[in-house]
Tab-separated table of C-alpha atoms and ligand atoms in Angstrom:
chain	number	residue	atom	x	y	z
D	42	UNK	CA	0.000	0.000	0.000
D	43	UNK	CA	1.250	3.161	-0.896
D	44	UNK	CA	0.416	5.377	2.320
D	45	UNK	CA	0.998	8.664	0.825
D	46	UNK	CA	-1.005	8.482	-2.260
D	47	UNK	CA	-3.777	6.733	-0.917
D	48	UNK	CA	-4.163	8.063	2.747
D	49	UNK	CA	-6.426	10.028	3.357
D	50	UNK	CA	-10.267	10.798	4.869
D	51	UNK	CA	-13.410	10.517	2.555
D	52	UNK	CA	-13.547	13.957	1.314
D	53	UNK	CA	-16.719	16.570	0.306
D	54	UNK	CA	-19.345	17.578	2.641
D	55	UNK	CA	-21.745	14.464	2.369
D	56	UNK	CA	-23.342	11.793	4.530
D	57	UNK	CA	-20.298	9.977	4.710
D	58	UNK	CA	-18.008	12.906	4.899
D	59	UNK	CA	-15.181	13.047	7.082
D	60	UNK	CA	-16.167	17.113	7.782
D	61	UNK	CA	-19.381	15.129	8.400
D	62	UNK	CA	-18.205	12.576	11.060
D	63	UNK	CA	-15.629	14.093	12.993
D	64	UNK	CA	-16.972	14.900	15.726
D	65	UNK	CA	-14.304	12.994	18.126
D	66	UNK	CA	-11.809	14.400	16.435
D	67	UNK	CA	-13.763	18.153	17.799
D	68	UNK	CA	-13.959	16.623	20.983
D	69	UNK	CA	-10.574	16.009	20.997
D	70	UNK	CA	-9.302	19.871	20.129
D	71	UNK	CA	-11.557	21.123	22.273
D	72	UNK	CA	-10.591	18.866	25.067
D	73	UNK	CA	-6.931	19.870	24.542
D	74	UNK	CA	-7.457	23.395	24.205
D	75	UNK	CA	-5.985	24.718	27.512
D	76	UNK	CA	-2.530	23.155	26.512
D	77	UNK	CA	-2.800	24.694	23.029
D	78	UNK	CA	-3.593	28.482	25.095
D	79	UNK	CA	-0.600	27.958	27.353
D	80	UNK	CA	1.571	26.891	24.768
D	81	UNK	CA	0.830	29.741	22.393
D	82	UNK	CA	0.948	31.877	24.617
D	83	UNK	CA	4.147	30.954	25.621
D	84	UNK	CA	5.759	31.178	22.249
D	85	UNK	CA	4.342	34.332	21.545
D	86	UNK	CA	5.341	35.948	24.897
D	87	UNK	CA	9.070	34.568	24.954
D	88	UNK	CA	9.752	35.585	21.027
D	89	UNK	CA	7.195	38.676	20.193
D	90	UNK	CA	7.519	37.671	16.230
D	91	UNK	CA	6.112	40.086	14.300
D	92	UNK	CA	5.248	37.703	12.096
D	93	UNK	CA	4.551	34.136	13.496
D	94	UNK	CA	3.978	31.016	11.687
D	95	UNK	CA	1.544	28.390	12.417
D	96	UNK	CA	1.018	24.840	11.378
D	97	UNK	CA	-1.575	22.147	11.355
D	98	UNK	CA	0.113	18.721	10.462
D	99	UNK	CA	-2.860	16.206	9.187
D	100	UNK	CA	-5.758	19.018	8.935
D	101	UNK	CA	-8.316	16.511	7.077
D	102	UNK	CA	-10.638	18.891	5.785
D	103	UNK	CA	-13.650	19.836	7.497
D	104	UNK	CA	-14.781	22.382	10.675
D	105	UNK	CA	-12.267	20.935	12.560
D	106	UNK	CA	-9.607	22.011	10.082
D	107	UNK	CA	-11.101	25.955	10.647
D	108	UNK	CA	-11.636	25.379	14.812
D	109	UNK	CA	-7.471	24.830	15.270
D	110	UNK	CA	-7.421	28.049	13.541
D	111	UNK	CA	-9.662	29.692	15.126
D	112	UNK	CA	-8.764	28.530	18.665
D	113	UNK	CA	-5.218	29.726	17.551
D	114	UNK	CA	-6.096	33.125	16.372
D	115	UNK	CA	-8.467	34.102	19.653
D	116	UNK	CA	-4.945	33.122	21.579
D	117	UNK	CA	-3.119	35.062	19.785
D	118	UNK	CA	-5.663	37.839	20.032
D	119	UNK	CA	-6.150	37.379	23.405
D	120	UNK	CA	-2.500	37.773	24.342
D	121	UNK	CA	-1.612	40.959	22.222
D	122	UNK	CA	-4.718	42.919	24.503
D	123	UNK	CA	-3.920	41.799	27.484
D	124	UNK	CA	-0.029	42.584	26.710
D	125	UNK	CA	-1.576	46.323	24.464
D	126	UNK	CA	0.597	45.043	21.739
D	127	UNK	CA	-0.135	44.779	18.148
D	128	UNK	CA	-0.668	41.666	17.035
D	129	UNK	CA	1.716	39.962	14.598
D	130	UNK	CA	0.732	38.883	11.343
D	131	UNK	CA	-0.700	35.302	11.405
D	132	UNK	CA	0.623	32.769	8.831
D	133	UNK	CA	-1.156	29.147	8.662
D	134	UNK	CA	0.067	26.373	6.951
D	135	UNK	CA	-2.594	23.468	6.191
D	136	UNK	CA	-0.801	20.345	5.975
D	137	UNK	CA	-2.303	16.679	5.021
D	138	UNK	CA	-1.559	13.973	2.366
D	139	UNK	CA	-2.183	15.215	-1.406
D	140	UNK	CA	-4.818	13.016	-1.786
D	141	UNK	CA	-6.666	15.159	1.100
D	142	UNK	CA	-9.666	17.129	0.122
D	143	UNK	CA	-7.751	20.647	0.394
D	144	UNK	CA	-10.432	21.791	-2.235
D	145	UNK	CA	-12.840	21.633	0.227
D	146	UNK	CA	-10.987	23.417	2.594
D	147	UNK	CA	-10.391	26.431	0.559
D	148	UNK	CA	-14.193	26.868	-1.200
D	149	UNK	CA	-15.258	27.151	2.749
D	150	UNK	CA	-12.332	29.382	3.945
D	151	UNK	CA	-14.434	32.477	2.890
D	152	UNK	CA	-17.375	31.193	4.924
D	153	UNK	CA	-14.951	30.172	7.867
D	154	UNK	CA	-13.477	33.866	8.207
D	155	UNK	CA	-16.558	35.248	8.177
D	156	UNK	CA	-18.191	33.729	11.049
D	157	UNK	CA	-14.666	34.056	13.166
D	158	UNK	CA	-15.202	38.079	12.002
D	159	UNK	CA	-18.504	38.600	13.945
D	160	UNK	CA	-16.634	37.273	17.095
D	161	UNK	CA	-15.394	39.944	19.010
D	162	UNK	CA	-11.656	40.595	18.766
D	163	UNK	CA	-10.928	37.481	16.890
D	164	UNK	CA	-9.795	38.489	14.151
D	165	UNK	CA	-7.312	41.091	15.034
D	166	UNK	CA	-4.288	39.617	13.704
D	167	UNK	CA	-4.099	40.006	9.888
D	168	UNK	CA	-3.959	36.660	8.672
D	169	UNK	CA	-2.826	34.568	5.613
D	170	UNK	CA	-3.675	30.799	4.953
D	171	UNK	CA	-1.878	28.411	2.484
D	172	UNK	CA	-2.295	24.532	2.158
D	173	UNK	CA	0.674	22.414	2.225
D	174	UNK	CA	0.063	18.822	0.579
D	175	UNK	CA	3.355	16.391	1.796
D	176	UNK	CA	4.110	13.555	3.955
D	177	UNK	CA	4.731	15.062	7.872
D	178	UNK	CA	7.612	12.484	7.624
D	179	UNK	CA	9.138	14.298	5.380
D	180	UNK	CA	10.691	17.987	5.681
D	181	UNK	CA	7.881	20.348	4.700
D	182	UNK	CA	9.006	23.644	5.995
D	183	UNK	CA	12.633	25.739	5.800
D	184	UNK	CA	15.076	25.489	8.654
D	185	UNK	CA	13.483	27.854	11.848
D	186	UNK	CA	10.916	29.196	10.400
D	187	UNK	CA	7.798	27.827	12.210
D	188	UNK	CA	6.517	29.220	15.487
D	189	UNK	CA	4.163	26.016	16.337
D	190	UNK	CA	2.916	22.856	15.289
D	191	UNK	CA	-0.152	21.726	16.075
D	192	UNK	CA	-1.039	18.253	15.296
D	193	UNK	CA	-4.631	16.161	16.230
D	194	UNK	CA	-5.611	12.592	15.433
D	195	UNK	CA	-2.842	12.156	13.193
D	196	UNK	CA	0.422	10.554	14.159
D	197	UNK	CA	-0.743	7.592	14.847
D	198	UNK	CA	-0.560	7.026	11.442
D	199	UNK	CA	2.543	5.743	10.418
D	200	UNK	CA	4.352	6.253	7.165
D	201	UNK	CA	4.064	2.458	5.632
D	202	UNK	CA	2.465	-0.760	6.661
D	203	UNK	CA	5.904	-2.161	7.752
D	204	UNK	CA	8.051	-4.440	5.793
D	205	UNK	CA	7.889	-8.041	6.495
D	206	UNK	CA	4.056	-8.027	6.781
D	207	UNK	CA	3.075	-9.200	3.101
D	208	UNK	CA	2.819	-12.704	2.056
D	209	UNK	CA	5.858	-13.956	-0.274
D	210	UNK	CA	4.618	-16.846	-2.475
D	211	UNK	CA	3.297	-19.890	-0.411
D	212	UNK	CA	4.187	-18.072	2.881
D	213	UNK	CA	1.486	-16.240	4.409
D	214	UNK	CA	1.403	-13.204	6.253
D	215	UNK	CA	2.239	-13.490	9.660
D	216	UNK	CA	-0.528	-11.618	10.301
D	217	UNK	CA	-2.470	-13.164	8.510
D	218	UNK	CA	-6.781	-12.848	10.132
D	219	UNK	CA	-5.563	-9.550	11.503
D	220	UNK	CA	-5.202	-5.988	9.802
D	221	UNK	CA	-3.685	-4.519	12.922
D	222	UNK	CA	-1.864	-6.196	15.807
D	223	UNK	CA	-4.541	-8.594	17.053
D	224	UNK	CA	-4.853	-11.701	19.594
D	225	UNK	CA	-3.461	-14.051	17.061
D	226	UNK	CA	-0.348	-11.618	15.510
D	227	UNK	CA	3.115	-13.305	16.594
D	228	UNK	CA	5.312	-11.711	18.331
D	229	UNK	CA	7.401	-10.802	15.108
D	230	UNK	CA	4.434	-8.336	13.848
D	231	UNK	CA	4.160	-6.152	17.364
D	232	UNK	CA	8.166	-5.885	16.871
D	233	UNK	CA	7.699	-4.996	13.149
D	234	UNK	CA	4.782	-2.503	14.017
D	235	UNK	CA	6.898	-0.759	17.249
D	236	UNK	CA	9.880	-0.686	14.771
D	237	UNK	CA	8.006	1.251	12.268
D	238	UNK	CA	6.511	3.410	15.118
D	239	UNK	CA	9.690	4.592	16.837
D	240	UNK	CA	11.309	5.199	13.197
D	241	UNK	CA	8.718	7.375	12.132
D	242	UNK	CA	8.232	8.941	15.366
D	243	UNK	CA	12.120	9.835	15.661
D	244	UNK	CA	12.223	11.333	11.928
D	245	UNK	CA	8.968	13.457	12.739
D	246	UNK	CA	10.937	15.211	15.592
D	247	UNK	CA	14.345	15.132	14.160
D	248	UNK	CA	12.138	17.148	11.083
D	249	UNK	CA	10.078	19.370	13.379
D	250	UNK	CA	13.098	20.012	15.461
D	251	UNK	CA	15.518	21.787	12.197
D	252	UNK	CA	11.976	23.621	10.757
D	253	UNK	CA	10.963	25.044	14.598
D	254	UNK	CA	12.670	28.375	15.397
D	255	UNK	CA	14.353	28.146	18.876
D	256	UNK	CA	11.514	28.722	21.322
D	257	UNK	CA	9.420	26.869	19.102
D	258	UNK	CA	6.352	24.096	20.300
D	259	UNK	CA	4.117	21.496	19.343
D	260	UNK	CA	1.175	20.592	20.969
D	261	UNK	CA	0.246	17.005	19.425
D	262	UNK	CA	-2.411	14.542	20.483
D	263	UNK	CA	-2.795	10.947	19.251
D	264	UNK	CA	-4.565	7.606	19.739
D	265	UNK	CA	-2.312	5.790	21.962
D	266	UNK	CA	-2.381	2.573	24.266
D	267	UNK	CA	-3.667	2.449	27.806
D	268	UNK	CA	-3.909	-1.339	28.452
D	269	UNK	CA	-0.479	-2.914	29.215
D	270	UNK	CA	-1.531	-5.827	27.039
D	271	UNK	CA	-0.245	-4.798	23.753
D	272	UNK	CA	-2.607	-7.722	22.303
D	273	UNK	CA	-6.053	-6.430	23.831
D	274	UNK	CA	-5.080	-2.901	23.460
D	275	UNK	CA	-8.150	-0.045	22.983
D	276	UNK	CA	-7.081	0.243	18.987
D	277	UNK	CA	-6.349	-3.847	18.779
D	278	UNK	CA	-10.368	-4.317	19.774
D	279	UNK	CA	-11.507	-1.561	17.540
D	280	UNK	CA	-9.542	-2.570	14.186
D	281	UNK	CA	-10.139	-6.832	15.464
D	282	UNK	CA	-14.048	-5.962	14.614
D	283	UNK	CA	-13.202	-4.451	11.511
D	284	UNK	CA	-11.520	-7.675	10.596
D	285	UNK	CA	-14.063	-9.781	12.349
D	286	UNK	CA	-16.600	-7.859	9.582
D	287	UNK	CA	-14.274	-8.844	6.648
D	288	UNK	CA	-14.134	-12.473	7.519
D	289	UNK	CA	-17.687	-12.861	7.545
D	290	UNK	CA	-17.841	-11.650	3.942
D	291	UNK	CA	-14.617	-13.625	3.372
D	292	UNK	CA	-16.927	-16.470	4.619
D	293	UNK	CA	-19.797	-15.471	2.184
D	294	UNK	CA	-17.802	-15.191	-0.987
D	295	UNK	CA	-18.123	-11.373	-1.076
D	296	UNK	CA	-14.625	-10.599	-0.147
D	297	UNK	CA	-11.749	-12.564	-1.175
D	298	UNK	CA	-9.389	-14.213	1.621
D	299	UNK	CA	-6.060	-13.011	0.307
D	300	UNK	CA	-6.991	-9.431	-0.030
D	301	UNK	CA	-7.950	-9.528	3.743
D	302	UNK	CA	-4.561	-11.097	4.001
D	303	UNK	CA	-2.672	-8.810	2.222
D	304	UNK	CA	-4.564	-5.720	4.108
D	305	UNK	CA	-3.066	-4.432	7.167
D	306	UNK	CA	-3.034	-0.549	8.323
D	307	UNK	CA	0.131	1.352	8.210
D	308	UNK	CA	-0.829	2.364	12.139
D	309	UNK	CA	0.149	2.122	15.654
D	310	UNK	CA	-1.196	3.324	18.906
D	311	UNK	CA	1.514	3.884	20.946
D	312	UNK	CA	1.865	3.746	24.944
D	313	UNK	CA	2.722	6.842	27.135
D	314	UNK	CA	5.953	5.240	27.873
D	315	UNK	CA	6.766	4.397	24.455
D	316	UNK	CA	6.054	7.637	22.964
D	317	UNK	CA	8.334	9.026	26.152
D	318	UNK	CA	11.282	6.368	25.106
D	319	UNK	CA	11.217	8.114	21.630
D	320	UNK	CA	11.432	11.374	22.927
D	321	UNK	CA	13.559	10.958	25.485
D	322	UNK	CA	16.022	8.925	23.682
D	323	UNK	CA	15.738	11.663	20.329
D	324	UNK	CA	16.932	14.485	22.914
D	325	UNK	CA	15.533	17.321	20.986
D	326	UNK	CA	12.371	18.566	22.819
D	327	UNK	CA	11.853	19.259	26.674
D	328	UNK	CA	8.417	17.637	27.462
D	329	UNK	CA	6.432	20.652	29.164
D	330	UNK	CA	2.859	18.630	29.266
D	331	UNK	CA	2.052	15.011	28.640
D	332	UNK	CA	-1.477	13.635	29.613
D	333	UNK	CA	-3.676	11.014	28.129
D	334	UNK	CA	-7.855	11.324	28.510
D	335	UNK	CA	-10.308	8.581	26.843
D	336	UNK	CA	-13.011	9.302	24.559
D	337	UNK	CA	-16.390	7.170	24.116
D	338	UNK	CA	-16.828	5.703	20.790
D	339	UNK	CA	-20.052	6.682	20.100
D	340	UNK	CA	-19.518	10.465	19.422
D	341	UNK	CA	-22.762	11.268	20.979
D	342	UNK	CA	-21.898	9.852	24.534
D	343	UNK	CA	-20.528	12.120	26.592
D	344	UNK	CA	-21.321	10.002	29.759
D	345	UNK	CA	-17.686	9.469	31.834
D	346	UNK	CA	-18.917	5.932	33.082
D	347	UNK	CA	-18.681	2.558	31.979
D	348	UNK	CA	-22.791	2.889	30.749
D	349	UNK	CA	-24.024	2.499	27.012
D	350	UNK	CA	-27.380	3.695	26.838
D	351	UNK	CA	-28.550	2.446	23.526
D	352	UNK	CA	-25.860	-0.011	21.670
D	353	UNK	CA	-27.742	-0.186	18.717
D	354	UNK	CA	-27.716	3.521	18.038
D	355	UNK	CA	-23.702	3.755	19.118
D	356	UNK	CA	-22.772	1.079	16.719
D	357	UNK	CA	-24.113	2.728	14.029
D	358	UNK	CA	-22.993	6.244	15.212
D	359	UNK	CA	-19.340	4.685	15.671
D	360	UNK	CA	-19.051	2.999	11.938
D	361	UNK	CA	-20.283	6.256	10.646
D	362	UNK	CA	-17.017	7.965	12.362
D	363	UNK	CA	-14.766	4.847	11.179
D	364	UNK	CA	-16.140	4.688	7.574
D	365	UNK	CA	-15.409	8.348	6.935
D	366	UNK	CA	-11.752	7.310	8.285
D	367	UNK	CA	-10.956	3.884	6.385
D	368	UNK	CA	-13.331	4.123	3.039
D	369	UNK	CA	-10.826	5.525	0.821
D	370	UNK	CA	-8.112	2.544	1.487
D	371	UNK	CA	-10.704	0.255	1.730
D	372	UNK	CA	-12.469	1.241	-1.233
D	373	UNK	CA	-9.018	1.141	-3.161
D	374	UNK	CA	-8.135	-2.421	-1.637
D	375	UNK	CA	-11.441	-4.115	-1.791
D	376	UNK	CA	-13.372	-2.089	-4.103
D	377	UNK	CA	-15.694	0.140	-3.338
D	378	UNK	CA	-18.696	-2.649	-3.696
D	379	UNK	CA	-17.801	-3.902	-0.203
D	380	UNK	CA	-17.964	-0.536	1.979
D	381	UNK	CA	-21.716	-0.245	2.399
D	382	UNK	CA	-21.978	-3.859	3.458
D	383	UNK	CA	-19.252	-4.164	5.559
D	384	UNK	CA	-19.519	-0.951	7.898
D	385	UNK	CA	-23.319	-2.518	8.227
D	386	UNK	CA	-21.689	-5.212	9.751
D	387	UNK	CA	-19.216	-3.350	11.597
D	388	UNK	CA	-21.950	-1.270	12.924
D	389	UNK	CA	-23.594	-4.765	14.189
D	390	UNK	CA	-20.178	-5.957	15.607
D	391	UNK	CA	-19.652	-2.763	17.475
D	392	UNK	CA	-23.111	-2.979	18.930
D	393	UNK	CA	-22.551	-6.892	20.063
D	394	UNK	CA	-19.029	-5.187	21.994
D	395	UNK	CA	-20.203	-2.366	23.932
D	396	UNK	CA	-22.562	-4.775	25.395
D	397	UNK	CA	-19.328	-6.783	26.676
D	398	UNK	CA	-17.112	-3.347	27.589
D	399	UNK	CA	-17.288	0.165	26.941
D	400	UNK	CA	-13.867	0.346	25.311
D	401	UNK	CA	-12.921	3.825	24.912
D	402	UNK	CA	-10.369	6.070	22.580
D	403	UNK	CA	-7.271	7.007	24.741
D	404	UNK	CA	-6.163	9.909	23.271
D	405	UNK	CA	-2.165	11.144	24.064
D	406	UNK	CA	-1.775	14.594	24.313
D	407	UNK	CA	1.841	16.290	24.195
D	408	UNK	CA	3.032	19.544	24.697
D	409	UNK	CA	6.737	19.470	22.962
D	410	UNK	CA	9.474	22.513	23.474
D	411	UNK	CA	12.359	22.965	21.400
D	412	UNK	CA	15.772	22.777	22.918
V	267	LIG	C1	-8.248	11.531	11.564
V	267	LIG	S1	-7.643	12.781	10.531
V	267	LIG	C2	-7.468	14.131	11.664
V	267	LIG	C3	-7.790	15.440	11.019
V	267	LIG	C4	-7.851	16.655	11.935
V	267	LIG	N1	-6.556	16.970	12.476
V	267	LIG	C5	-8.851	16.478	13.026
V	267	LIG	O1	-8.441	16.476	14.195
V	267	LIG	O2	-10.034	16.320	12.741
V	267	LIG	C6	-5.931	12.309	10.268
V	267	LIG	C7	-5.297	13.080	9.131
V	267	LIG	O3	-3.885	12.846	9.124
V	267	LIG	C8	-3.474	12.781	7.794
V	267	LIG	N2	-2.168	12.126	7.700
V	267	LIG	C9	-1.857	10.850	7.991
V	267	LIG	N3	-0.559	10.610	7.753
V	267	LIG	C10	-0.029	11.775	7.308
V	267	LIG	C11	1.270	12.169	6.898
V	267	LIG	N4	2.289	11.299	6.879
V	267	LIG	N5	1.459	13.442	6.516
V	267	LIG	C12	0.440	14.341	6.521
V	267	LIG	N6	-0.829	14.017	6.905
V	267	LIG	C13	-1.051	12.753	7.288
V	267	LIG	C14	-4.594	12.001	7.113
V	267	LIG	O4	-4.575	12.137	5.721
V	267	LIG	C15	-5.815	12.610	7.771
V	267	LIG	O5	-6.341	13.678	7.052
């Protein structure tokens, strides 16, 4: 699979719209929102740019893409009349994969400053916004000449399904049943997968670390790991009914068994302590906030217990979330025949689960400083 051409969320404004179903993802920015005040804050109070430059790292497209710039700009605003100063001039960088719906993002940009104009103060900082299509493990920006990075729901992504996952000839893949680290992967896949991760992971902040002026941030938040069982993990239960929903059409004839084979996501949820070990071991960033929280599923229960109030109506909330996530590599994998079918299923199987446990999203959150 080649991640960087076909990554990315299911694009427009419709049904099955990621701008549609993203409402954990909201949840999410919201939730982190003090961390992203204090850290802007902090960057704009320690280097007064007159000109400061700002970057989302996976935007997606959507009103989440416009709320990180928005919560960034009423920072910013906030700061410069509490300090009397004149705001600097705002520069935003959009990053996501090229196959991201960046038209989409630009036909509403009108429509997005507008409604951040009629709030109060908001807009005080002139402001200029530019997309940026490119792989965040690649260099994207000049030496030291970012501000901040913010990045949400993305890095858990990885840059490749890793090598040594793929059937050769009569072998099958040792993960074979699975299409992320599941009960049955060997021990050989979690290695391959934590390989991958800590690769990627150290080449995103060696790269971060030679664009961010000194002073620079990042506030990043991530799916990540909270069971110590790295084969029952949060993400491990989520993606095992996704692959529960392809056998069953494996078993009817409507999907074949060596494309589920050959299918496994170029992804890893990480542990707090492995995402530390990275960090720690890379050298580059002090670590000024690190905290995970946990999301429901269904993006319409905002209950903090271990309650489901109507399974039914979660399962099919959930798959609508997940679908606007995975259609686009599924579609180009399977074919696009499948996907209706088989998030009806994964609705059902998500349904079946809650019933059993209330698994929840644990979400890291970061708040990186440049040495
Ligand atoms: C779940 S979406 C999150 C979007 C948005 N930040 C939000 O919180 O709603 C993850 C985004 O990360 C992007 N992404 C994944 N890997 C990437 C990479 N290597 N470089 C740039 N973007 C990437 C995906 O294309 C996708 O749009």
């Amino acid at each position: 699979m080649k991640v960087e051409k076909l990554l990315h969320m299911a694009g427009g404004a419709g049904d099955s719209s990621y701008a549609a179903n993203s409402k954990i993802q909201e949840k999410a920015i919201l939730k982190i929102t003090p961390i992203l005040d204090e850290a802007v804050t902090e960057v704009h109070k320690t280097l007064l740019p007159e000109k400061m430059v700002v970057a989302d790292l996976g935007c997606s497209s959507g009103p989440n893409t416009f709320l990180v710039l928005t919560q960034v700009m009423k920072i910013i605003a906030k700061q410069c009349r509490r300090l009397e100063l004149q705001p600097p001039e705002m520069q935003f960088f959009l990053n996501d994969l090229p196959g991201n719906d960046f038209n989409n993002i630009f036909q509403s940009l009108d429509y997005f400053v507008e409604s951040v104009r009629t709030e109060k103060g908001a807009l005080c900082a002139p402001h200029f916004v530019a997309g940026l299509p490119g792989s965040f493990y690649k260099r994207l920006f000049p030496s030291q000449s970012v501000h901040f990075f913010h990045s949400s729901y993305s890095l858990m992504w990885i840059s490749q399904v890793p090598e040594g996952l793929e059937s050769k000839g009569e072998y099958a893949s040792p993960n074979k049943g699975n299409i992320y680290i599941g009960k049955t992967s060997p021990p050989l896949v979690v290695k391959l997968y934590q390989d991958q991760f800590n690769r990627d992971f150290s080449l995103f902040l060696k790269l971060r670390f030679k664009e961010l002026v000194p002073g620079g941030q990042m506030v990043l938040a991530f799916l990540g790991r909270k069971k110590k069982n790295i084969y029952n993990g949060e993400l491990s239960s989520l993606w095992g009914l996704v692959s529960d929903s392809l056998h069953s059409m494996v078993l009817e004839g409507i999907v074949e068994e060596e494309k589920l084979d050959s299918f496994n996501l170029p992804f890893y949820a990480p542990s707090m302590e492995e995402a530390k070990a990275v960090i720690n071991a890379q050298g580059l960033f002090d670590i000024i906030h690190m905290q995970m929280f946990e999301s429901n599923w269904d993006p319409y229960d905002d209950l903090d217990d271990d309650f489901v109030i109507d399974n039914v109506q979660s399962g099919a909330n959930f798959a609508m979330c997940i679908r606007s996530v995975l259609e686009p590599i599924i579609g180009s994998h399977f074919g696009a025949s499948i996907v209706d079918e088989l998030f009806s299923r994964f609705a059902m199987n998500v349904a079946k689960h809650l019933v059993k446990e209330k698994t929840k999203l644990p979400v890291l959150t970061l708040c990186l400083k440049k040495k």
